[in-house]
Coordinates of N, CA and C in Angstrom, one line a residue:
M1 N -14.9 9.4 -19.7 CA -14.1 9.4 -18.6 C -13.0 8.4 -18.8
S2 N -11.8 8.7 -18.2 CA -10.7 7.7 -18.3 C -10.8 6.7 -17.2
E3 N -10.0 5.6 -17.4 CA -9.8 4.5 -16.5 C -9.5 5.2 -15.0
F4 N -8.3 6.2 -15.2 CA -7.9 6.9 -14.1 C -9.0 7.7 -13.2
D5 N -9.8 8.5 -14.1 CA -10.7 9.2 -13.5 C -11.8 8.2 -12.7
N6 N -12.2 7.1 -13.4 CA -13.2 6.1 -12.6 C -12.5 5.7 -11.3
Y7 N -11.2 5.3 -11.3 CA -10.6 4.8 -10.2 C -10.5 5.9 -9.0
Y8 N -10.2 7.1 -9.5 CA -10.2 8.3 -8.6 C -11.5 8.5 -7.9
N9 N -12.7 8.5 -8.7 CA -14.0 8.6 -8.2 C -14.4 7.4 -7.3
Y10 N -14.0 6.2 -7.7 CA -14.2 5.0 -6.8 C -13.5 5.3 -5.4
L11 N -12.3 5.7 -5.4 CA -11.6 6.0 -4.2 C -12.2 7.0 -3.2
R12 N -12.9 8.0 -3.9 CA -13.5 9.1 -3.3 C -14.9 8.7 -2.5
K13 N -15.2 7.5 -2.9 CA -16.6 7.0 -2.3 C -16.4 6.3 -1.0
R14 N -15.3 6.3 -0.6 CA -15.1 5.6 0.8 C -16.1 5.9 1.8
S15 N -16.5 5.1 2.7 CA -17.4 5.2 3.8 C -16.8 6.1 4.9
I16 N -17.7 6.6 5.8 CA -17.2 7.4 6.8 C -16.6 6.3 8.0
L17 N -17.1 5.1 8.0 CA -16.6 3.9 8.9 C -15.2 3.6 8.3
G18 N -15.2 3.4 6.9 CA -13.9 3.1 6.4 C -12.8 4.2 6.7
Y19 N -13.2 5.5 6.6 CA -12.2 6.5 6.9 C -11.8 6.6 8.4
L20 N -12.8 6.2 9.4 CA -12.5 6.2 10.7 C -11.6 5.0 11.0
Y21 N -11.9 3.8 10.4 CA -11.1 2.7 10.7 C -9.7 3.0 10.2
R22 N -9.5 3.6 9.2 CA -8.1 3.8 8.7 C -7.4 4.9 9.6
K23 N -8.0 5.9 9.8 CA -7.5 6.9 10.6 C -7.1 6.5 12.1
Y24 N -8.1 5.8 12.8 CA -8.0 5.4 14.1 C -7.4 4.1 14.4
W25 N -7.5 3.2 13.6 CA -7.0 1.8 13.8 C -5.9 1.3 12.9
L26 N -6.1 1.2 11.6 CA -5.1 0.9 10.7 C -3.9 1.7 10.7
Y27 N -4.0 3.1 10.3 CA -2.7 3.9 10.2 C -1.9 4.0 11.5
P28 N -2.5 4.1 12.7 CA -1.8 4.1 13.8 C -0.8 2.9 14.1
K29 N -1.5 1.7 13.7 CA -0.7 0.4 13.8 C 0.3 0.3 12.6
I30 N 0.3 0.8 11.6 CA 1.3 0.8 10.5 C 2.3 1.9 10.9
C31 N 2.0 2.9 11.5 CA 3.0 3.9 11.8 C 3.9 3.6 12.9
R32 N 3.4 2.7 13.7 CA 4.3 2.1 14.8 C 5.5 1.3 14.3
E33 N 5.3 0.9 13.0 CA 6.3 0.0 12.4 C 7.4 0.7 11.7
I34 N 7.1 2.1 11.4 CA 8.1 2.9 10.5 C 8.6 4.1 11.2
K35 N 9.6 4.7 10.8 CA 10.1 5.9 11.4 C 10.8 6.7 10.2
G36 N 10.9 8.0 10.5 CA 11.7 8.9 9.5 C 10.8 9.2 8.3
K37 N 11.5 9.4 7.1 CA 10.8 9.9 5.9 C 10.3 8.5 5.3
V38 N 9.1 8.7 4.9 CA 8.3 7.5 4.3 C 7.7 7.8 3.0
L39 N 7.8 6.8 2.2 CA 7.2 6.7 0.8 C 5.9 5.9 0.8
D40 N 4.9 6.4 0.2 CA 3.7 5.6 0.2 C 3.3 5.5 -1.2
V41 N 3.7 4.2 -1.6 CA 3.6 3.8 -3.1 C 2.2 3.5 -3.4
G42 N 1.4 4.2 -4.3 CA 0.1 4.0 -4.6 C -0.8 4.7 -3.6
C43 N -0.4 5.9 -3.5 CA -1.0 6.8 -2.4 C -2.4 7.1 -2.5
G44 N -3.0 6.9 -3.7 CA -4.4 7.1 -4.0 C -4.8 8.6 -3.8
I45 N -5.8 8.9 -2.8 CA -6.2 10.2 -2.7 C -5.6 10.8 -1.3
G46 N -4.5 10.2 -0.9 CA -3.6 10.8 0.1 C -4.0 10.7 1.6
D47 N -4.8 9.6 1.8 CA -5.2 9.3 3.3 C -4.0 9.3 4.2
M48 N -3.0 8.4 3.7 CA -1.7 8.4 4.6 C -1.0 9.6 4.7
L49 N -0.8 10.2 3.5 CA -0.2 11.6 3.4 C -0.8 12.6 4.4
S50 N -2.2 12.6 4.5 CA -2.7 13.4 5.3 C -2.4 13.1 6.8
F51 N -2.5 11.7 7.0 CA -2.4 11.3 8.5 C -0.9 11.5 9.1
R52 N 0.0 11.1 8.2 CA 1.4 11.1 8.9 C 2.3 12.1 8.1
A53 N 3.0 12.9 9.0 CA 3.8 14.0 8.6 C 5.1 13.3 7.8
N54 N 5.8 14.0 7.1 CA 7.1 13.4 6.5 C 6.8 12.1 5.6
T55 N 5.7 12.1 4.9 CA 5.2 11.0 4.1 C 5.1 11.6 2.7
T56 N 5.7 11.1 1.7 CA 5.6 11.4 0.2 C 4.8 10.3 -0.4
G57 N 3.9 10.8 -1.3 CA 3.2 9.7 -2.1 C 3.6 9.5 -3.5
V58 N 3.4 8.6 -4.1 CA 3.6 8.3 -5.5 C 2.4 7.4 -6.0
D59 N 1.9 7.6 -7.3 CA 0.9 7.0 -7.9 C 1.0 6.9 -9.4
I60 N 0.4 5.8 -10.1 CA 0.4 6.0 -11.5 C -0.7 6.8 -12.1
N61 N -1.7 7.2 -11.2 CA -2.9 7.7 -11.6 C -2.7 9.3 -11.5
P62 N -2.7 10.1 -12.8 CA -2.7 11.4 -12.6 C -3.8 12.2 -11.9
S63 N -5.0 11.5 -12.0 CA -6.0 12.1 -11.4 C -5.9 12.2 -9.7
T64 N -5.3 11.1 -9.2 CA -5.3 11.2 -7.6 C -4.1 11.9 -7.2
V65 N -3.0 12.0 -8.2 CA -1.8 12.8 -7.9 C -2.3 14.2 -7.7
E66 N -3.0 14.6 -8.8 CA -3.5 16.0 -8.7 C -4.4 16.4 -7.7
H67 N -5.3 15.3 -7.2 CA -6.2 15.5 -6.0 C -5.3 15.8 -4.8
C68 N -4.2 15.0 -4.7 CA -3.4 15.2 -3.5 C -2.6 16.5 -3.4
R69 N -2.2 16.9 -4.7 CA -1.4 18.2 -4.7 C -2.4 19.3 -4.4
K70 N -3.6 19.3 -4.8 CA -4.6 20.3 -4.4 C -4.9 20.3 -3.0
L71 N -4.7 19.3 -2.4 CA -4.9 19.4 -0.9 C -3.6 19.6 -0.2
G72 N -2.5 20.1 -0.9 CA -1.2 20.5 -0.3 C -0.4 19.2 0.2
L73 N -0.6 18.2 -0.5 CA 0.1 17.0 0.0 C 1.3 16.8 -1.1
D74 N 2.2 16.0 -0.6 CA 3.6 15.9 -1.5 C 3.2 14.5 -2.1
A75 N 2.8 14.7 -3.5 CA 2.6 13.6 -4.0 C 3.2 13.6 -5.6
K76 N 3.7 12.7 -6.1 CA 4.3 12.5 -7.5 C 3.8 11.4 -8.5
L77 N 3.9 11.6 -9.7 CA 3.5 10.8 -10.6 C 4.6 9.7 -10.8
I78 N 4.3 8.4 -10.9 CA 5.4 7.4 -11.4 C 5.3 7.4 -12.8
K79 N 6.5 7.5 -13.4 CA 6.5 7.3 -15.0 C 7.4 6.2 -15.4
N80 N 7.2 5.4 -16.3 CA 7.9 4.3 -16.9 C 8.5 3.4 -15.8
D81 N 7.7 3.1 -14.7 CA 7.9 2.2 -13.7 C 9.2 2.8 -12.8
Q82 N 9.6 4.0 -12.9 CA 10.6 4.4 -12.0 C 10.2 5.4 -11.0
L83 N 10.6 5.3 -9.7 CA 10.4 6.2 -8.7 C 11.1 7.4 -8.9
P84 N 10.6 8.6 -8.8 CA 11.3 9.9 -9.1 C 12.0 10.4 -8.0
F85 N 12.9 9.6 -7.4 CA 13.7 10.0 -6.2 C 15.1 9.4 -6.3
E86 N 16.0 10.1 -5.7 CA 17.5 9.5 -5.6 C 17.5 8.2 -4.8
D87 N 18.6 7.6 -5.0 CA 18.9 6.4 -4.2 C 19.0 6.7 -2.6
S88 N 18.4 5.8 -1.9 CA 18.6 5.9 -0.3 C 17.8 7.2 0.3
S89 N 16.6 7.6 -0.4 CA 16.0 8.7 -0.1 C 15.0 8.6 1.1
F90 N 14.6 7.3 1.3 CA 13.5 7.0 2.4 C 13.9 6.1 3.4
D91 N 13.3 6.1 4.7 CA 13.6 5.4 5.6 C 12.6 4.2 5.7
G92 N 11.4 4.5 5.1 CA 10.4 3.4 5.0 C 9.4 3.4 3.8
V93 N 8.9 2.5 3.4 CA 8.0 2.4 2.3 C 6.7 1.7 2.7
I94 N 5.6 2.1 2.2 CA 4.3 1.5 2.4 C 3.7 1.1 1.0
L95 N 3.3 -0.1 0.9 CA 2.4 -0.5 -0.2 C 1.1 -1.0 0.4
D96 N 0.2 -0.2 0.4 CA -1.1 -0.6 1.1 C -2.2 -0.9 -0.1
N97 N -2.3 -2.2 -0.1 CA -3.3 -2.6 -1.4 C -2.9 -2.1 -2.7
V98 N -1.5 -2.5 -3.0 CA -1.1 -2.1 -4.3 C -0.6 -3.3 -5.0
M99 N 0.2 -4.2 -4.3 CA 0.9 -5.3 -5.1 C -0.1 -6.3 -5.7
E100 N -1.2 -6.4 -5.2 CA -2.2 -7.3 -6.0 C -2.7 -6.8 -7.4
H101 N -2.5 -5.5 -7.5 CA -2.9 -4.9 -8.9 C -1.7 -5.2 -9.9
I102 N -0.6 -5.6 -9.5 CA 0.7 -5.7 -10.2 C 0.9 -7.3 -10.5
E103 N 0.8 -7.4 -12.0 CA 1.2 -8.9 -12.3 C 2.6 -9.3 -11.9
N104 N 3.5 -8.6 -12.2 CA 4.9 -8.9 -11.9 C 5.5 -7.7 -11.1
P105 N 5.7 -7.7 -9.8 CA 6.0 -6.7 -9.1 C 7.7 -6.5 -8.9
N106 N 8.4 -7.2 -9.7 CA 9.7 -7.1 -9.7 C 10.4 -5.8 -9.7
K107 N 9.9 -5.0 -10.8 CA 10.3 -3.7 -11.1 C 10.2 -2.8 -10.1
I108 N 8.9 -2.7 -9.5 CA 8.6 -1.7 -8.3 C 9.3 -2.1 -7.1
L109 N 9.6 -3.3 -6.9 CA 10.3 -3.7 -5.7 C 11.7 -3.5 -5.8
F110 N 12.4 -3.7 -7.1 CA 13.7 -3.1 -7.3 C 13.9 -1.6 -6.9
E111 N 12.9 -0.9 -7.5 CA 12.9 0.6 -7.3 C 12.8 1.0 -5.8
I112 N 11.9 0.2 -5.0 CA 11.7 0.4 -3.6 C 13.1 0.2 -3.0
S113 N 13.6 -1.0 -3.4 CA 15.1 -1.1 -2.6 C 16.0 -0.1 -3.0
R114 N 16.0 0.3 -4.2 CA 16.9 1.6 -4.6 C 16.6 2.8 -3.8
V115 N 15.4 3.1 -3.4 CA 15.2 4.4 -2.7 C 15.2 4.3 -1.2
L116 N 15.4 3.1 -0.8 CA 15.3 2.9 0.7 C 16.8 2.9 1.2
V117 N 16.9 3.4 2.5 CA 18.2 3.5 3.2 C 18.5 2.0 3.5
A118 N 19.8 1.8 3.8 CA 20.3 0.5 4.2 C 19.5 -0.3 5.2
D119 N 19.0 0.4 6.1 CA 18.2 -0.4 7.3 C 16.8 0.1 7.2
G120 N 16.2 0.3 5.9 CA 14.8 0.6 5.8 C 13.9 -0.5 5.9
K121 N 12.6 -0.1 6.2 CA 11.6 -1.0 6.2 C 10.4 -0.9 5.2
V122 N 9.8 -2.0 4.8 CA 8.7 -2.0 3.9 C 7.5 -2.6 4.5
I123 N 6.3 -2.0 4.4 CA 5.2 -2.5 5.0 C 4.2 -2.7 3.8
V124 N 3.8 -4.0 3.5 CA 3.0 -4.5 2.4 C 1.6 -4.9 3.0
G125 N 0.5 -4.2 2.5 CA -0.8 -4.7 2.9 C -1.4 -5.2 1.5
V126 N -2.1 -6.3 1.6 CA -2.6 -7.0 0.7 C -4.1 -7.6 1.1
P127 N -5.1 -7.6 0.2 CA -6.4 -8.0 0.7 C -6.6 -9.6 1.0
G128 N -7.4 -10.0 1.7 CA -7.7 -11.4 1.8 C -8.5 -12.0 0.7
K129 N -9.1 -13.1 0.9 CA -9.8 -13.9 -0.2 C -11.1 -13.1 -0.7
K130 N -11.9 -12.5 0.1 CA -13.0 -11.8 -0.4 C -12.7 -10.5 -0.9
G131 N -11.7 -9.7 -0.3 CA -11.2 -8.5 -1.0 C -10.5 -8.6 -2.2
F132 N -9.8 -9.7 -2.5 CA -9.2 -10.0 -3.7 C -10.1 -10.2 -4.9
A133 N -11.2 -11.0 -4.5 CA -12.3 -11.3 -5.4 C -13.0 -10.2 -5.8
W134 N -13.2 -9.3 -4.9 CA -14.1 -8.1 -5.1 C -13.8 -7.2 -6.3
D135 N -12.5 -7.0 -6.6 CA -12.0 -6.0 -7.6 C -11.5 -6.8 -8.8
S136 N -12.0 -6.5 -10.0 CA -11.6 -7.1 -11.2 C -10.4 -6.8 -11.7
D137 N -9.6 -5.6 -11.0 CA -8.3 -5.2 -11.5 C -7.2 -6.0 -10.7
H138 N -7.7 -6.8 -9.8 CA -6.6 -7.6 -9.1 C -6.1 -8.6 -9.7
K139 N -4.8 -8.7 -9.8 CA -4.1 -9.7 -10.7 C -3.4 -10.8 -10.0
R140 N -3.0 -10.6 -8.7 CA -2.1 -11.6 -8.1 C -2.6 -11.7 -6.6
F141 N -2.9 -13.0 -6.2 CA -3.2 -13.2 -4.8 C -2.0 -13.5 -3.8
Y142 N -2.0 -12.8 -2.7 CA -0.9 -13.3 -1.9 C -1.5 -13.7 -0.5
D143 N -0.9 -14.8 0.1 CA -1.1 -15.2 1.4 C 0.3 -14.9 2.1
V144 N 0.4 -15.3 3.4 CA 1.8 -15.1 4.0 C 2.8 -15.7 3.3
K145 N 2.8 -17.0 2.8 CA 3.8 -17.8 2.2 C 4.2 -17.1 0.9
I146 N 3.3 -16.8 0.1 CA 3.6 -16.1 -1.3 C 4.2 -14.8 -1.1
L147 N 3.7 -13.9 -0.2 CA 4.3 -12.7 0.1 C 5.6 -12.7 0.5
K148 N 6.0 -13.6 1.5 CA 7.3 -13.9 1.9 C 8.3 -14.2 0.8
E149 N 7.9 -15.2 -0.2 CA 8.7 -15.6 -1.2 C 9.0 -14.5 -2.2
V150 N 8.0 -13.9 -2.6 CA 8.2 -12.6 -3.6 C 9.0 -11.5 -3.0
M151 N 8.9 -11.3 -1.8 CA 9.6 -10.2 -1.1 C 11.2 -10.7 -1.0
S152 N 11.2 -11.8 -0.5 CA 12.6 -12.4 -0.2 C 13.5 -12.6 -1.7
S153 N 12.8 -13.0 -2.7 CA 13.5 -13.2 -3.8 C 13.7 -11.7 -4.5
N154 N 13.3 -10.6 -3.9 CA 13.7 -9.1 -4.4 C 14.4 -8.6 -3.2
G155 N 15.0 -9.2 -2.4 CA 16.0 -8.6 -1.4 C 15.3 -8.0 -0.2
F156 N 14.3 -8.6 0.4 CA 13.8 -8.0 1.5 C 13.7 -9.3 2.5
L157 N 13.9 -9.0 3.7 CA 13.8 -10.1 4.9 C 12.5 -9.8 5.6
Y158 N 11.9 -10.9 5.8 CA 10.5 -10.9 6.6 C 10.8 -10.7 8.0
K159 N 9.8 -9.7 8.6 CA 10.1 -9.7 10.2 C 8.9 -10.1 10.9
K160 N 7.6 -9.8 10.5 CA 6.4 -10.2 11.1 C 5.2 -9.8 10.1
H161 N 4.0 -10.5 10.5 CA 2.9 -10.0 9.9 C 1.7 -9.9 10.9
F162 N 0.7 -9.3 10.4 CA -0.5 -9.2 11.2 C -1.7 -9.0 10.2
F163 N -2.9 -9.2 10.7 CA -4.1 -9.3 9.9 C -5.0 -8.0 10.5
M164 N -5.5 -7.2 9.6 CA -6.5 -6.2 10.0 C -7.9 -6.6 9.5
P165 N -8.9 -6.2 10.3 CA -8.9 -5.5 11.6 C -8.3 -6.3 12.7
F166 N -8.3 -7.8 12.7 CA -7.6 -8.6 13.6 C -7.6 -9.9 12.9
S167 N -6.7 -10.9 13.6 CA -6.6 -12.2 13.0 C -8.0 -12.9 13.1
C168 N -8.5 -13.4 12.0 CA -9.6 -14.3 12.3 C -10.0 -14.9 10.9
A169 N -9.7 -16.4 10.6 CA -9.8 -16.9 9.5 C -11.2 -16.7 8.7
Y170 N -12.2 -16.7 9.6 CA -13.5 -16.5 9.2 C -13.9 -15.3 8.4
L171 N -13.1 -14.1 9.0 CA -13.2 -12.9 8.2 C -12.6 -12.8 6.8
D172 N -11.7 -13.7 6.5 CA -11.0 -13.7 5.3 C -12.0 -13.9 4.1
D173 N -13.0 -15.0 4.5 CA -14.1 -15.2 3.5 C -15.3 -14.2 3.6
L174 N -15.4 -13.5 4.6 CA -16.6 -12.7 4.9 C -16.4 -11.3 4.6
L175 N -15.4 -10.7 5.0 CA -15.1 -9.2 4.9 C -14.1 -8.8 3.9
R176 N -14.7 -8.1 2.9 CA -13.6 -7.6 1.7 C -12.6 -6.7 2.3
Q177 N -12.7 -6.1 3.5 CA -11.7 -5.1 4.0 C -10.8 -5.9 4.9
Y178 N -10.8 -7.1 5.1 CA -9.9 -8.0 5.8 C -8.5 -8.1 4.9
C179 N -7.4 -7.7 5.6 CA -6.2 -7.5 4.9 C -5.0 -8.2 5.7
L180 N -4.0 -8.7 5.0 CA -2.8 -9.1 5.6 C -1.8 -8.1 5.5
Y181 N -0.9 -7.7 6.5 CA 0.0 -6.7 6.5 C 1.3 -7.5 7.1
S182 N 2.4 -7.1 6.3 CA 3.8 -7.7 6.6 C 4.8 -6.7 6.6
V183 N 5.7 -6.9 7.5 CA 6.9 -6.0 7.6 C 8.1 -6.6 7.3
F184 N 8.9 -5.9 6.4 CA 10.1 -6.5 5.8 C 11.3 -5.4 6.0
D185 N 12.5 -6.0 6.1 CA 13.8 -5.1 6.2 C 14.4 -5.4 4.9
V186 N 15.4 -4.4 4.6 CA 16.2 -4.6 3.5 C 17.1 -5.6 3.9
K187 N 17.6 -6.7 3.1 CA 18.5 -7.7 3.4 C 19.8 -7.1 3.5

């Protein structure tokens, strides 16, 4: 079984509680921040694609892309670090628990700025301390300061951030699902 198949199977083992949390708490909050045509980078098994109309997904994992397509969702494979879309194709981009898997995000952030419209928004979600330590594939930890610096150096303007399920420093060390979400505009 390939690394891609293993990760696909891992994603499919989400709990009912995790599914309900995403559908009724996380995704509604994220969707209040974006409008129009949206790109979900690292779409996984298509939860956001199923939740929000007018959303296209991309992933490096052929197994998850195939799964999404079988569900009738719009998902495409990323090849050679290039997004398969024309310039200015999307009003918003979501990177939900993706950036921590990338050692150097400059290439994907360049591609995101290329496919965003001039007044587009980007929402980045990254795990807290416990969540970051949980997955051996995580390569880079982000707190608010580091995320602002990386995004700013790649042409994005910080607007705000929030923590999920809610802001609580204690949960950062206790709950692996605790995440930081930040909203950015194109500079």
